[in-house]
Coordinates of C-alpha atoms in Angstrom, one line a residue:
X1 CA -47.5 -26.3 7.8
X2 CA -48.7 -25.0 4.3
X3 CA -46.4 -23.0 2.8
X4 CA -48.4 -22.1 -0.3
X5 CA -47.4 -18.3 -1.4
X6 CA -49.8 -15.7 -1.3
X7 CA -49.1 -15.4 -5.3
X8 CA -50.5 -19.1 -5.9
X9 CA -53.6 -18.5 -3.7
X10 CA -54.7 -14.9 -5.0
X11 CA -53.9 -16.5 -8.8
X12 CA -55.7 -15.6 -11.4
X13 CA -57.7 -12.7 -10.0
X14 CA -57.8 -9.8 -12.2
X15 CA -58.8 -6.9 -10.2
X16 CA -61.7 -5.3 -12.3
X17 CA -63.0 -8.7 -13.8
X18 CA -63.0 -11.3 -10.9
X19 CA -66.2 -12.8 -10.4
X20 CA -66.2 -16.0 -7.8
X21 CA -68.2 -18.6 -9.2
X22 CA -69.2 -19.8 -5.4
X23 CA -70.1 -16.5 -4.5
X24 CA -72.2 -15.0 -6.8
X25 CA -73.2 -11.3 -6.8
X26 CA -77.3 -11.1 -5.9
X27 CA -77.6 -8.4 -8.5
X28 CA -81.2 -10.1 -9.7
X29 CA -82.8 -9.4 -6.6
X30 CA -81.8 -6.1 -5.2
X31 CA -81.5 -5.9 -1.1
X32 CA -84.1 -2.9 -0.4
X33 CA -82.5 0.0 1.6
X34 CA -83.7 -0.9 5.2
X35 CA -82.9 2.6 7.3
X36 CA -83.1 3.3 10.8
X37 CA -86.9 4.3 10.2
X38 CA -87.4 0.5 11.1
X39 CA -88.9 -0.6 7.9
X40 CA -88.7 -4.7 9.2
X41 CA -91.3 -4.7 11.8
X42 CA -89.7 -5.2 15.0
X43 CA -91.9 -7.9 16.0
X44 CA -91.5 -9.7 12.4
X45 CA -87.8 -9.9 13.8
X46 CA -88.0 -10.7 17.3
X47 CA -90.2 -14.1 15.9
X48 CA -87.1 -15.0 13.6
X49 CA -83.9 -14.4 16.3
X50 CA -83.0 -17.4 18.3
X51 CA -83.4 -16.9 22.4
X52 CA -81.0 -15.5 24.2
X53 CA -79.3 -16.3 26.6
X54 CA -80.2 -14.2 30.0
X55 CA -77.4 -12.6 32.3
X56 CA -77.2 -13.9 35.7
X57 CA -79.2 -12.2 38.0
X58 CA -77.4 -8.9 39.1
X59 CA -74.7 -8.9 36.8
X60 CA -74.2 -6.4 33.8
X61 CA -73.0 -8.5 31.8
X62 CA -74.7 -8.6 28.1
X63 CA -75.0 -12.0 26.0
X64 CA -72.6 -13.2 23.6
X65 CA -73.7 -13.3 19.8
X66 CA -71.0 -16.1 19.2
X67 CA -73.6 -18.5 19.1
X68 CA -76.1 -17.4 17.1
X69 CA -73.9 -17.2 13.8
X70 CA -75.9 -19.4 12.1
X71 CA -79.0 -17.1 12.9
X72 CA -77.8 -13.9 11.7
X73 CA -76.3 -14.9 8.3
X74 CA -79.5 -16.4 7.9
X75 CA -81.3 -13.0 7.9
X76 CA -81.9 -11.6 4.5
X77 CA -84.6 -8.8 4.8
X78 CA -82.7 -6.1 7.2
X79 CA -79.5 -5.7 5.8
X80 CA -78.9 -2.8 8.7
X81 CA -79.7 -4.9 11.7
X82 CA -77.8 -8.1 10.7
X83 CA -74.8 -5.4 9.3
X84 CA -75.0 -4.3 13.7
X85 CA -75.2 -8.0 14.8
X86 CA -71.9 -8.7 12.3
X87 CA -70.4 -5.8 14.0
X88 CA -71.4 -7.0 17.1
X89 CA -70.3 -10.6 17.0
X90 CA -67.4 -10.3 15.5
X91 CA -66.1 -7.7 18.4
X92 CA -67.5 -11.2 21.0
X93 CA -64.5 -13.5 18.5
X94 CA -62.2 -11.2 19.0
X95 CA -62.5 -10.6 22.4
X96 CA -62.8 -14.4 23.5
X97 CA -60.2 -15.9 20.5
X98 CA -57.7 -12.9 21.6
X99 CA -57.7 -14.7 25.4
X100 CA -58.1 -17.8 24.2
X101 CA -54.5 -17.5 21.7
X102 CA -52.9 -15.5 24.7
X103 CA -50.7 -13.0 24.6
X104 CA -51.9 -9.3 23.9
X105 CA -52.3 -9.9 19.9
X106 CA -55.2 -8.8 17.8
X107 CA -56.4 -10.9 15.2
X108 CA -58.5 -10.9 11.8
X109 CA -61.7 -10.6 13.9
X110 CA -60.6 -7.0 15.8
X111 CA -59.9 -5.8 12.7
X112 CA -63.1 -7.0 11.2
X113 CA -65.3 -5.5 14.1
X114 CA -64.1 -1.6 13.4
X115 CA -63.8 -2.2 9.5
X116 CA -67.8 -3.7 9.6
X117 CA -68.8 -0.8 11.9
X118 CA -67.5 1.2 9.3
X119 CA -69.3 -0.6 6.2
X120 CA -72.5 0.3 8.4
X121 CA -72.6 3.9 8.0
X122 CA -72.8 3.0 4.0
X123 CA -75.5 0.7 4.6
X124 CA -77.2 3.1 6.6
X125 CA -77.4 5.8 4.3
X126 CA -80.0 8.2 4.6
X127 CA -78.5 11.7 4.4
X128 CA -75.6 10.8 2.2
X129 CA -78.0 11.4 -1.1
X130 CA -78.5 15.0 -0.1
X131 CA -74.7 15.3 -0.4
X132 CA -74.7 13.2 -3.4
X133 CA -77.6 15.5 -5.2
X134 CA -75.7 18.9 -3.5
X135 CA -72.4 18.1 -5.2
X136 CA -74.2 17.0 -8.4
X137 CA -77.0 19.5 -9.4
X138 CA -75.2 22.6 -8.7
X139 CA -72.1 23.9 -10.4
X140 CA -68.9 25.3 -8.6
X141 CA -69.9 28.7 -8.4
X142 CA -73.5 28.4 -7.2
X143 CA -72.4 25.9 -3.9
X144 CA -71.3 28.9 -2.5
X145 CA -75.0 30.5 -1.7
X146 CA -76.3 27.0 -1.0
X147 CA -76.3 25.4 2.2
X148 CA -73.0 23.2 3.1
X149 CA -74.1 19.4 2.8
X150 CA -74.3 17.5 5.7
X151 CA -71.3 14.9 6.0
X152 CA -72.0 11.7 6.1
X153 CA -70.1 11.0 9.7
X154 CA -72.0 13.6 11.8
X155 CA -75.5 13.4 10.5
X156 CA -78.7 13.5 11.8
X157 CA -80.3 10.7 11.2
X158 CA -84.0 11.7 10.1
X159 CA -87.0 10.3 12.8
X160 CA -90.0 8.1 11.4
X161 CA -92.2 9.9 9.4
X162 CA -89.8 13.2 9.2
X163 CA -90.2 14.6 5.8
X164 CA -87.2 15.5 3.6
X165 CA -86.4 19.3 3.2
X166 CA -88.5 21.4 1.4
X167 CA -86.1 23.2 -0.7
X168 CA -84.1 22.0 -3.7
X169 CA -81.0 23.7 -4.9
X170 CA -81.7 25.7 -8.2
X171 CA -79.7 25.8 -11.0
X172 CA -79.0 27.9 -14.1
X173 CA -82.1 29.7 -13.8
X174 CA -84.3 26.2 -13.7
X175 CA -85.9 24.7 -10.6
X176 CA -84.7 21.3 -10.5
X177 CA -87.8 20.1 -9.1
X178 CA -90.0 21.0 -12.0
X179 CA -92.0 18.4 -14.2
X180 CA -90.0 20.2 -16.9
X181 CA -86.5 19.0 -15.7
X182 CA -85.4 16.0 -17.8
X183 CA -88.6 15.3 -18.7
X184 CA -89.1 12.2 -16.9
X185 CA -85.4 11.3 -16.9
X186 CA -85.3 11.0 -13.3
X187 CA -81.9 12.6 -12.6
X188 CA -83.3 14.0 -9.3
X189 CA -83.4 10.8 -8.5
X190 CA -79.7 9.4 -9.9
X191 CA -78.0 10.2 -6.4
X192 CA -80.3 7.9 -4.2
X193 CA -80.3 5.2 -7.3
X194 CA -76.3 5.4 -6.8
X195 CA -76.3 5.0 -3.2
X196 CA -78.7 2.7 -3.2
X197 CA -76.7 0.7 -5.5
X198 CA -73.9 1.3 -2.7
X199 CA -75.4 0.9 0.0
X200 CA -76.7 -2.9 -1.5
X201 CA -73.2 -4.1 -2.8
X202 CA -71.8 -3.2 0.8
X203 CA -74.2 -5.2 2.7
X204 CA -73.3 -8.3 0.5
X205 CA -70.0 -8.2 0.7
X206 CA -70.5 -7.8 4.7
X207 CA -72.8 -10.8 4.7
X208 CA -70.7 -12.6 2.5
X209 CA -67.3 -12.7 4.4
X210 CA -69.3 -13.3 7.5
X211 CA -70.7 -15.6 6.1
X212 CA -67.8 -17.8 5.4
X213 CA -65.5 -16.5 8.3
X214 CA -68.1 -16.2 11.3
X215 CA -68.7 -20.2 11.6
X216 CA -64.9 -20.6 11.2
X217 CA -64.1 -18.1 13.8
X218 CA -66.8 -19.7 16.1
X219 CA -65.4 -23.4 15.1
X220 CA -62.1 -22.6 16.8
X221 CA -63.5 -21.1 19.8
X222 CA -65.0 -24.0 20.3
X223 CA -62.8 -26.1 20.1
X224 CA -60.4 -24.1 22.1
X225 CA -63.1 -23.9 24.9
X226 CA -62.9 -27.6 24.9
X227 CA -59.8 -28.4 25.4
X228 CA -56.7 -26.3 25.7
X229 CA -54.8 -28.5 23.3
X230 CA -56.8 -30.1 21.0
X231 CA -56.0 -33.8 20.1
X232 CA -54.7 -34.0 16.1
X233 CA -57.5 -35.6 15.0
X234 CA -60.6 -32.8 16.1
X235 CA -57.7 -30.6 14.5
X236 CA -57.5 -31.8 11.4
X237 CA -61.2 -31.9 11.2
X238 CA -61.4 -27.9 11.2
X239 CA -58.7 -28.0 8.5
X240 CA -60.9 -31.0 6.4
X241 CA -63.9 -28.5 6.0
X242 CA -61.8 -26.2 3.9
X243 CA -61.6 -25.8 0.6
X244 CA -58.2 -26.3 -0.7
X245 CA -57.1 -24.0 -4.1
X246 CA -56.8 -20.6 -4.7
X247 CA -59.0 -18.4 -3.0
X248 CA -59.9 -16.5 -6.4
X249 CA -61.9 -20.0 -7.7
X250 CA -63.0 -20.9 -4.6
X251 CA -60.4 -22.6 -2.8
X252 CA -59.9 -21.8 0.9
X253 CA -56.0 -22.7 1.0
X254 CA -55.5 -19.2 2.7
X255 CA -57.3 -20.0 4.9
X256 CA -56.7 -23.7 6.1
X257 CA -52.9 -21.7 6.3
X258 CA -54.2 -19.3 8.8
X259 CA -56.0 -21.8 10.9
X260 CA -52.5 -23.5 11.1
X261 CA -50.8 -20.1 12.1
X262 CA -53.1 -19.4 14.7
X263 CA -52.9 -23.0 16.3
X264 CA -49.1 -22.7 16.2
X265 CA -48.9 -19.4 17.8
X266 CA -51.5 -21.0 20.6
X267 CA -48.7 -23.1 21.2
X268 CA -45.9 -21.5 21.7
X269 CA -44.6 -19.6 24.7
X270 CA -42.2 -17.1 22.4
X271 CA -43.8 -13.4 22.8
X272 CA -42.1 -12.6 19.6
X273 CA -43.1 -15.7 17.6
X274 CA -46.2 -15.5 18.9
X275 CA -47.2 -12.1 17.3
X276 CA -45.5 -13.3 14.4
X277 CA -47.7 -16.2 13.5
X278 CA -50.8 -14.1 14.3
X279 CA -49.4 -11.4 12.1
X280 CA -48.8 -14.0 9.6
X281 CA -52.3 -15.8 10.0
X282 CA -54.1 -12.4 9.8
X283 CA -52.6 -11.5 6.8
X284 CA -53.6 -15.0 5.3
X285 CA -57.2 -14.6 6.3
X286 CA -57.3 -10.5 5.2
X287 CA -55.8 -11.4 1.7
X288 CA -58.5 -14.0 0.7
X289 CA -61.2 -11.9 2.4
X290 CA -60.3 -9.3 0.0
X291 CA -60.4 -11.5 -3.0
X292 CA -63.7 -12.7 -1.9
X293 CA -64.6 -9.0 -1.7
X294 CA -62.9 -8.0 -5.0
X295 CA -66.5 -7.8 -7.1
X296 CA -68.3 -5.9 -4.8
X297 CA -66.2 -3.0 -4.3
X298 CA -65.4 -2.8 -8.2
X299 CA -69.4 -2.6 -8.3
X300 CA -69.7 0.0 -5.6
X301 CA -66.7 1.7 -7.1
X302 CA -68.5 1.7 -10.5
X303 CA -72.1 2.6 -9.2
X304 CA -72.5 6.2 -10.5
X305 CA -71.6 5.1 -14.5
X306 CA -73.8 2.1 -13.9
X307 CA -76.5 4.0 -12.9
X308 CA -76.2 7.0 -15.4
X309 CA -76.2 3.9 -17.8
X310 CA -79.0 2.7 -17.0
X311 CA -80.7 5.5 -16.7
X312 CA -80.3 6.4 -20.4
X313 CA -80.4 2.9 -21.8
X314 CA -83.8 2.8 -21.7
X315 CA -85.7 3.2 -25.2
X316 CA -88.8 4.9 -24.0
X317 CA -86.3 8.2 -22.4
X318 CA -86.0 10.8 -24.7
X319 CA -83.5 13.8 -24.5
X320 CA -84.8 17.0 -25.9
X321 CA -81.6 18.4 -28.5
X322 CA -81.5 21.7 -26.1
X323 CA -80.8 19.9 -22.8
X324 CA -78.0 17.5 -24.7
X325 CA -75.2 19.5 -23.8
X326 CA -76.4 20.1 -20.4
X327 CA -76.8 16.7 -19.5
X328 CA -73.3 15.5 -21.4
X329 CA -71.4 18.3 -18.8
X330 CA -73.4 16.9 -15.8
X331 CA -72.6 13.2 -16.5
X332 CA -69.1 14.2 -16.8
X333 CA -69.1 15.8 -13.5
X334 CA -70.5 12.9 -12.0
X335 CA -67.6 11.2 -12.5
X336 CA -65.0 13.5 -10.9
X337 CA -67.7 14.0 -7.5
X338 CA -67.9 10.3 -7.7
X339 CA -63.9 10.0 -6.8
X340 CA -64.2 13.0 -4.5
X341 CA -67.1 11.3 -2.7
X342 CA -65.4 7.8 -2.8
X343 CA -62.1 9.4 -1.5
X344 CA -63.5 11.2 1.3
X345 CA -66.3 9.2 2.7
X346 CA -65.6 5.4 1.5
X347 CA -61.7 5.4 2.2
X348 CA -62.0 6.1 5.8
X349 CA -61.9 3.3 8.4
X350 CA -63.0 4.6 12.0
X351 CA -61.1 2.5 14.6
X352 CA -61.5 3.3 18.5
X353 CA -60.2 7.0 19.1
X354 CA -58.9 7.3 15.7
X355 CA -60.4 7.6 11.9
X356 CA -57.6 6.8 9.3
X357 CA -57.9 8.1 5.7
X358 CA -57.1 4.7 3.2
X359 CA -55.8 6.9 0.9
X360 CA -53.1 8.7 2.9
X361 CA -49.9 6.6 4.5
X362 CA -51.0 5.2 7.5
X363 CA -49.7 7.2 11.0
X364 CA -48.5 6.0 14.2
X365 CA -50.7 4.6 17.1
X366 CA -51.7 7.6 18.9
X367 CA -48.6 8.0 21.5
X368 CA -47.3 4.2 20.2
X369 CA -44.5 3.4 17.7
X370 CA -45.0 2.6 14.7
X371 CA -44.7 -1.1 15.3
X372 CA -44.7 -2.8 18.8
X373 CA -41.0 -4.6 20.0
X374 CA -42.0 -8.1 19.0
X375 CA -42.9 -7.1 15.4
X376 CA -40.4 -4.0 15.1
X377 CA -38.0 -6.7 13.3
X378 CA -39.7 -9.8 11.7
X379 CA -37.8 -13.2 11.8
X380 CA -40.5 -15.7 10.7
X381 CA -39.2 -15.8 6.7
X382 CA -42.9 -16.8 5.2
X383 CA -44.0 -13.8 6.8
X384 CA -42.0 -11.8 5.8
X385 CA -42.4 -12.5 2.1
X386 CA -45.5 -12.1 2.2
X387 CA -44.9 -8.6 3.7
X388 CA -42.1 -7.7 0.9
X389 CA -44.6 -9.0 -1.5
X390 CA -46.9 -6.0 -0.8
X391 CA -44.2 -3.6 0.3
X392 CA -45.2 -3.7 3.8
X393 CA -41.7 -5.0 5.3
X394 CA -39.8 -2.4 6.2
X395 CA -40.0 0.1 9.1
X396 CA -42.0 2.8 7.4
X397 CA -45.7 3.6 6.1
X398 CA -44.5 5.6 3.6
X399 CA -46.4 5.2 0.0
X400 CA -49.3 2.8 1.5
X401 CA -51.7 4.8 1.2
X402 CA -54.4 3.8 -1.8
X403 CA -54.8 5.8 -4.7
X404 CA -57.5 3.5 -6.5
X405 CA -59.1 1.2 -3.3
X406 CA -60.6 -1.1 -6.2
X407 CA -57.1 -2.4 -6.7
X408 CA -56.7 -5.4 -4.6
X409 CA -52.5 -4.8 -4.4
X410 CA -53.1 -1.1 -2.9
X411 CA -55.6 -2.1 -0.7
X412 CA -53.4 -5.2 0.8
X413 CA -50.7 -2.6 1.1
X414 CA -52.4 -0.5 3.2
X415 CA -54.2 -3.4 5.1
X416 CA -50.7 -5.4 5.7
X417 CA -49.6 -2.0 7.5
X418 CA -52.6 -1.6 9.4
X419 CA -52.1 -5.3 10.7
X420 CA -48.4 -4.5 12.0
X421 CA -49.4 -1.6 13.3
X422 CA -51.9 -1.9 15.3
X423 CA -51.6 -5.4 16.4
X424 CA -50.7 -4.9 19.5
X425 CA -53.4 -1.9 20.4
X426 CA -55.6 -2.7 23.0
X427 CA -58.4 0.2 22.3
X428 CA -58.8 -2.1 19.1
X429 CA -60.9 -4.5 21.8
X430 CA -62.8 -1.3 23.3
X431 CA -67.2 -2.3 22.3
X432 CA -68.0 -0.8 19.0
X433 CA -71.3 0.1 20.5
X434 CA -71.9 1.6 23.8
X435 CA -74.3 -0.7 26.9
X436 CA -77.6 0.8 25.7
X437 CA -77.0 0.1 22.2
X438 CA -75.4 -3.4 22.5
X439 CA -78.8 -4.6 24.5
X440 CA -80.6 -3.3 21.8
X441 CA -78.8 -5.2 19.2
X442 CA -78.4 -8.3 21.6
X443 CA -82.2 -8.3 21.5
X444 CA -82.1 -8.2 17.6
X445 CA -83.1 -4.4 17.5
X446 CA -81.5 -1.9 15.5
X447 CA -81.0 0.7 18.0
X448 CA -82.7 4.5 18.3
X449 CA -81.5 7.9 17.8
X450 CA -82.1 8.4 22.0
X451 CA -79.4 5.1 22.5
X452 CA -76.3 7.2 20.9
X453 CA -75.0 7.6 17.0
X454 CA -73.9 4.1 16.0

């Protein structure tokens, strides 16, 4: 079994400067915003999905996306539907690799299906500028005769051809819908350019772990459905198609370590070895996924001073001397709404029945210890190494909560909790979407406002 320490594998990632040469970031063409207006023809799309596969006659059973993995990382031009069919397929790994590992142990996938569900409502974004442009273009003392913004978890999502409201805030006297304000600047504009920006780097990095995890998940099922025991040699060829190295160049040595985990907790009968090695091969997988995913939070972290950037590098925008000062105070407050934004809206993670907040220590299962009996002490030593590494080895929560979620140490602190934890929760296998809305995306659909909030 590889043994190679999570140290060695992460090596040398620098948190704000990692860039994986094998995974390039699509900056030079921009995914467009694809909303639940259905901008991708729905018959466009139903020509590029595979066919399904039809329930029997009678039954209510939906199809599995497990086979078309290929299929949906190979859709580029609706970063919204493939984000629900991610979602979606990685729920149908969990549920069929949690049987086929026995036992009543989540794995990387579960956690993957609520934390992709999650990365959807960013994708989706259509009300969250209006929140973005309340917070921004009116000062403290004026939000208090304006309207409260709508929150980005309970909105109402806007029909086809609805048209935005037709008031604007107003500020110091000016209405900020004027010609006359910034003369062309386009700072009405700034919150949707940073969301946008958002809302793009999220559905990369969704597509990009998928894209490298889904045919590995789906690669073990297989073979698993096969045989119950795979012979050494159809083993080894899983292991042979990854990489070895360090994750952070490359290299998939976390990875081929997992794969081993897994198979080794397949094996065994031990309850408490059992979760072990799937707490040990989940962490494995979750700590390269998170190097992988290192450049595209720093850029969605970084989207609001990238934008403003941008939006004043240009030669051809001119600032007139009396609106210097003006602008200077706004750009500053940017800043400090951007971390109040981030901190309430990105570090969330909704789970089934519960919404956790990354940034405060991680609670309890509802009406569940902190950690179940078989990992309430930990007696594999590799794992728990790996735990003491990230402070995430002892019997409490407390300080795991992320202060800055672009630093990949916090965010494995909190993570590695959230794996013990919750490992043994079955509502972590409940559908991410309910019957109406699974059909829809089944059929390669993004689902209406009449099938449910998604």
């Amino acid at each position: 079994m590889s043994t190679a320490s999570a140290s060695e594998c992460a090596a040398p990632l620098q948190d704000n400067d990692y860039r994986a040469p094998l995974l390039p970031v699509e900056a030079a063409a921009p995914v467009a915003l694809v909303t639940r207006s259905a901008s991708v023809e729905r018959a466009s799309r139903a020509a590029m999905r595979p066919p399904l596969c039809e329930p029997p006659s009678g039954s209510s059973a939906l199809p599995s996306l497990i086979d078309q993995v290929p299929a949906i990382i190979a859709l580029r031009d609706d970063p919204v539907l493939r984000n629900l069919l991610i979602t979606q397929c990685y729920h149908d790994l969990s549920v069929e690799l949690v049987s086929l590992l026995g036992g009543r142990n989540a794995h990387w996938c579960t956690f993957a299906t609520w934390a992709s569900k999650t990365a959807g409502r960013f994708i989706r974004n259509e009300e969250v500028p209006e929140m973005l442009r309340w917070l921004i273009l009116s000062d403290g003392g004026e939000r208090g005769s304006l309207p409260p913004p709508p929150r980005a978890s309970g909105v109402r999502m806007r029909t086809p051809g609805e048209a935005r409201r037709e008031s604007s805030p107003r500020l110091s006297g000016f209405d900020l819908t004027t010609s006359w304000w910034g003369h062309g600047l386009g700072l009405m504009d700034l919150p949707e350019r940073i969301l946008d920006e958002l809302s793009s780097d999220i559905a990369l990095g969704n597509l990009k772990v998928f894209e490298e995890l889904g045919p590995l998940f789906a690669q073990l099922i297989e073979l698993y459905r096969d045989s119950p025991e795979p012979d050494a040699k159809r083993f080894d060829a899983v292991l042979q198609g990854l990489r070895q190295g360090p994750s952070a160049v490359g290299g998939q040595g976390l990875l081929r370590s997992a794969v081993e985990h897994y198979h080794e907790a397949r094996l065994t009968d031990d309850p408490d070895r059992k979760a072990e090695l799937i707490l040990l091969a989940n962490a494995r997988v979750g700590l390269h996924e998170q190097i992988r995913l290192q450049p595209y939070i720093a850029r969605a972290l970084n989207a609001p001073i990238r934008c403003v950037r941008e939006l004043f590098a240009s030669p051809e925008r001119r600032l007139p001397e009396r609106l210097l000062s003006f602008v200077s105070d706004k750009i500053e407050k940017l800043q400090a709404v951007w971390r109040t934004l981030a901190t309430k809206e990105m570090m969330t993670m909704r789970l089934s029945g519960e919404l956790l907040e990354l940034g405060s220590d991680l609670p309890p299962p509802p009406g569940s210890p902190l950690h179940c009996k078989e990992l309430a002490s930990i007696e594999e030593r590799e794992l728990y190494e790996l735990l003491r590494e990230y402070d995430a080895h002892d019997h409490s929560t407390s300080g795991c909560g992320a202060e800055d979620w672009a630093s990949l140490r916090e965010r494995m602190s909190y993570i590695l909790e959230l794996f013990r934890s919750r490992q043994s929760c079955s509502r972590l296998l409940d559908r991410p979407f309910n019957h109406a809305q699974h059909a829809e995306i089944a059929a390669w659909r993004v689902p209406l406002p009449i099938h449910g909030e998604l």
